[in-house]
mmCIF file with all atom_site columns, C-alpha atoms in Angstrom:
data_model
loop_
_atom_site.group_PDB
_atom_site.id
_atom_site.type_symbol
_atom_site.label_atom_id
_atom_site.label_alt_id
_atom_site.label_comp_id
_atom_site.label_asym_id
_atom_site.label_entity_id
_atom_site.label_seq_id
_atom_site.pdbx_PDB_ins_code
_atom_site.Cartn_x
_atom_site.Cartn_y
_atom_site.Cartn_z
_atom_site.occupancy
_atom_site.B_iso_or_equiv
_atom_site.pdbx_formal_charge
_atom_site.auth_seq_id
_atom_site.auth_comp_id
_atom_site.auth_asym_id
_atom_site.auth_atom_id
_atom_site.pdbx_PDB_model_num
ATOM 1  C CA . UNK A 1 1  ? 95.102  58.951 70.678 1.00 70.00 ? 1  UNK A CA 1
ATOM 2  C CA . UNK A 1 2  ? 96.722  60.611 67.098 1.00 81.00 ? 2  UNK A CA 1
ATOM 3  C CA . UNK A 1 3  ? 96.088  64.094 67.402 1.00 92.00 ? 3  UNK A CA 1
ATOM 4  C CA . UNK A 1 4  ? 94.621  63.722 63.677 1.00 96.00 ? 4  UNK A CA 1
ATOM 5  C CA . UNK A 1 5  ? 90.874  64.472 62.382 1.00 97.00 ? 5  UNK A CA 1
ATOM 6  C CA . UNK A 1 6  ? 89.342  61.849 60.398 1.00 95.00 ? 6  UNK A CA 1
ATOM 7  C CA . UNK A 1 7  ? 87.131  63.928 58.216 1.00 95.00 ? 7  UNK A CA 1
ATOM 8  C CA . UNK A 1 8  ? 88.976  67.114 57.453 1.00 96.00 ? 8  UNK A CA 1
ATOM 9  C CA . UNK A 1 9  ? 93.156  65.810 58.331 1.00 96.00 ? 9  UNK A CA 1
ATOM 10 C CA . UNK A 1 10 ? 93.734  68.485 60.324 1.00 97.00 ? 10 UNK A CA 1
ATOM 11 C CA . UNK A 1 11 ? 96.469  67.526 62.446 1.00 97.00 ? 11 UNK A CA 1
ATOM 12 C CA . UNK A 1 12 ? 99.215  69.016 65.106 1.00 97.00 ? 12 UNK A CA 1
ATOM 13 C CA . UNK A 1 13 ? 101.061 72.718 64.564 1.00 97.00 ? 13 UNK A CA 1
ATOM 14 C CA . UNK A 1 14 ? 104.862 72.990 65.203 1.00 97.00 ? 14 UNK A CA 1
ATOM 15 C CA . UNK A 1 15 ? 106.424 75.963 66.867 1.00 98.00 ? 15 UNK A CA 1
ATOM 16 C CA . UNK A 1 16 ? 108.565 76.991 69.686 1.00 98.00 ? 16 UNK A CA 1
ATOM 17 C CA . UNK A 1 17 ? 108.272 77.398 72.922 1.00 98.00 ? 17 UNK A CA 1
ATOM 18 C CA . UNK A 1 18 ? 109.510 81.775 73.042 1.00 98.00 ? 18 UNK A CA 1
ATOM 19 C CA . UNK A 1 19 ? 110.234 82.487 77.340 1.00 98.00 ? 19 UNK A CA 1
ATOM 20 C CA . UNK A 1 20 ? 111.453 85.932 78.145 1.00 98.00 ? 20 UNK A CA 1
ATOM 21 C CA . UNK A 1 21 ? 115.269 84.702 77.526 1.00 98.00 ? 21 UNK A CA 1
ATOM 22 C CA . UNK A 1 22 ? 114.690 83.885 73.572 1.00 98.00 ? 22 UNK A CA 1
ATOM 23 C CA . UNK A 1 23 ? 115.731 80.241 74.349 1.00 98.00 ? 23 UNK A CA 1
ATOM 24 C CA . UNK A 1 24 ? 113.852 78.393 71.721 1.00 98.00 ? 24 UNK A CA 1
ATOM 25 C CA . UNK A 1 25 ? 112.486 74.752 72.532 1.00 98.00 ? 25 UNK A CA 1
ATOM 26 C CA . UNK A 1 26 ? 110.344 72.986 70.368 1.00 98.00 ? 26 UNK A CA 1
ATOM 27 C CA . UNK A 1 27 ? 106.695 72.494 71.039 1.00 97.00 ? 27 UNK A CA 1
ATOM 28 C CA . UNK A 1 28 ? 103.337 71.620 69.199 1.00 96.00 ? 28 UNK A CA 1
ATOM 29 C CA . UNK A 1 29 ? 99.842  72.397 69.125 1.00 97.00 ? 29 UNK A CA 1
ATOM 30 C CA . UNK A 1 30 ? 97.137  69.821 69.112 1.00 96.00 ? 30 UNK A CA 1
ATOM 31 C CA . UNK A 1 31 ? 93.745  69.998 67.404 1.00 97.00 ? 31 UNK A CA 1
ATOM 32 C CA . UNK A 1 32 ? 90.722  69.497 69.768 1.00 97.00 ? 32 UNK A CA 1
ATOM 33 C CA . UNK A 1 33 ? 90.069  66.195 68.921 1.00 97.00 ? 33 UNK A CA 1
ATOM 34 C CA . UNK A 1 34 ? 86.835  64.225 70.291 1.00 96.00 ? 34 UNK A CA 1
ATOM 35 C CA . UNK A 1 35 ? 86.130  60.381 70.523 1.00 96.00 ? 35 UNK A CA 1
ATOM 36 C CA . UNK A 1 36 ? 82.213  60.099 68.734 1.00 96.00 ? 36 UNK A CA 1
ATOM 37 C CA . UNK A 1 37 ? 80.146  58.093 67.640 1.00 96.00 ? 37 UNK A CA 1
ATOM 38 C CA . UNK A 1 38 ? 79.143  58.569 64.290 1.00 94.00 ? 38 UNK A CA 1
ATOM 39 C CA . UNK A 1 39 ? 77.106  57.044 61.302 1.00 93.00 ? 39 UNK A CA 1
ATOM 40 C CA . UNK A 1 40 ? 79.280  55.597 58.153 1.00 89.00 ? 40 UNK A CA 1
ATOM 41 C CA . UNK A 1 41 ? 77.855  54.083 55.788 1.00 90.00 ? 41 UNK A CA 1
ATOM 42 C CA . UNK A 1 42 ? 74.618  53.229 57.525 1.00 90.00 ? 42 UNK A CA 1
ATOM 43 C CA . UNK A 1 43 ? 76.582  51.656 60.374 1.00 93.00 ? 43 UNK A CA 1
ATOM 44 C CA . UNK A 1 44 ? 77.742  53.105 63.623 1.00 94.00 ? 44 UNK A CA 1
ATOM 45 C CA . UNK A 1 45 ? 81.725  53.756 64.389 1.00 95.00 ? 45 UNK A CA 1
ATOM 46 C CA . UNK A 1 46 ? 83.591  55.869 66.696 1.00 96.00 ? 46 UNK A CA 1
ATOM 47 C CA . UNK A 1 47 ? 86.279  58.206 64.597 1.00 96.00 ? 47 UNK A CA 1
ATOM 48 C CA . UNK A 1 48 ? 88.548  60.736 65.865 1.00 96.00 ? 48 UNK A CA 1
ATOM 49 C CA . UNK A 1 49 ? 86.869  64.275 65.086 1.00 96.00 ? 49 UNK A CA 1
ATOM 50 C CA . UNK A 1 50 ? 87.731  67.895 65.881 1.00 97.00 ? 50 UNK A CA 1
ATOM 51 C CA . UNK A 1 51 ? 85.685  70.119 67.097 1.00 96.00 ? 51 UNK A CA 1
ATOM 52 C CA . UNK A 1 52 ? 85.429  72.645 64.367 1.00 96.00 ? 52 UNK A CA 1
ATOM 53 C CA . UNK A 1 53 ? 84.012  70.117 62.282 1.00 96.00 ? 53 UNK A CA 1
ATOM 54 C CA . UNK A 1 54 ? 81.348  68.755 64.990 1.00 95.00 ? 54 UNK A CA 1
ATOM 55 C CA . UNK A 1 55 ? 80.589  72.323 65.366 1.00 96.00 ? 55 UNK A CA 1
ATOM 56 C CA . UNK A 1 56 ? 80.320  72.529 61.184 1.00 96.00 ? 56 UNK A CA 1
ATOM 57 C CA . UNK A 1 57 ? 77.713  70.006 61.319 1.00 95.00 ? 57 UNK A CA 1
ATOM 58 C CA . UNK A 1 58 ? 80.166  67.398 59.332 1.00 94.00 ? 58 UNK A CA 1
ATOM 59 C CA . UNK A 1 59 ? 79.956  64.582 60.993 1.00 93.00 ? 59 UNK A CA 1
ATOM 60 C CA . UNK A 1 60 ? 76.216  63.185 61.519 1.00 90.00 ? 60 UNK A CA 1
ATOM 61 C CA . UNK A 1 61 ? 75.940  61.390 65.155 1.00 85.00 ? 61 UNK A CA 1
#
């Protein structure tokens, strides 16, 4: 599944990985992204949604 939102964008962060040795590897962090069902246009679809905007009340279900 694309770790992307379908109502607000937000997608992944980029970073690096810091362990106690400064080696830098690259790493990312994921939105929490849920599978619903929602109501578009009248009709019922599943989109990709993140949580903060379930939690927002921006997606009607």
């Amino acid at each position: 599944m694309a770790a992307k939102c379908d109502v607000c964008a937000k997608g992944p962060g980029f970073g690096h990985n810091v362990p106690w040795s400064k080696k830098k590897t690259n790493r990312r962090w994921n939105p929490n992204i849920q599978r619903v069902r929602a109501t578009i246009n009248g009709a019922p679809q599943r989109v990709n949604v993140c949580t903060s905007c379930l939690k927002a009340g921006k997606v009607s279900r």
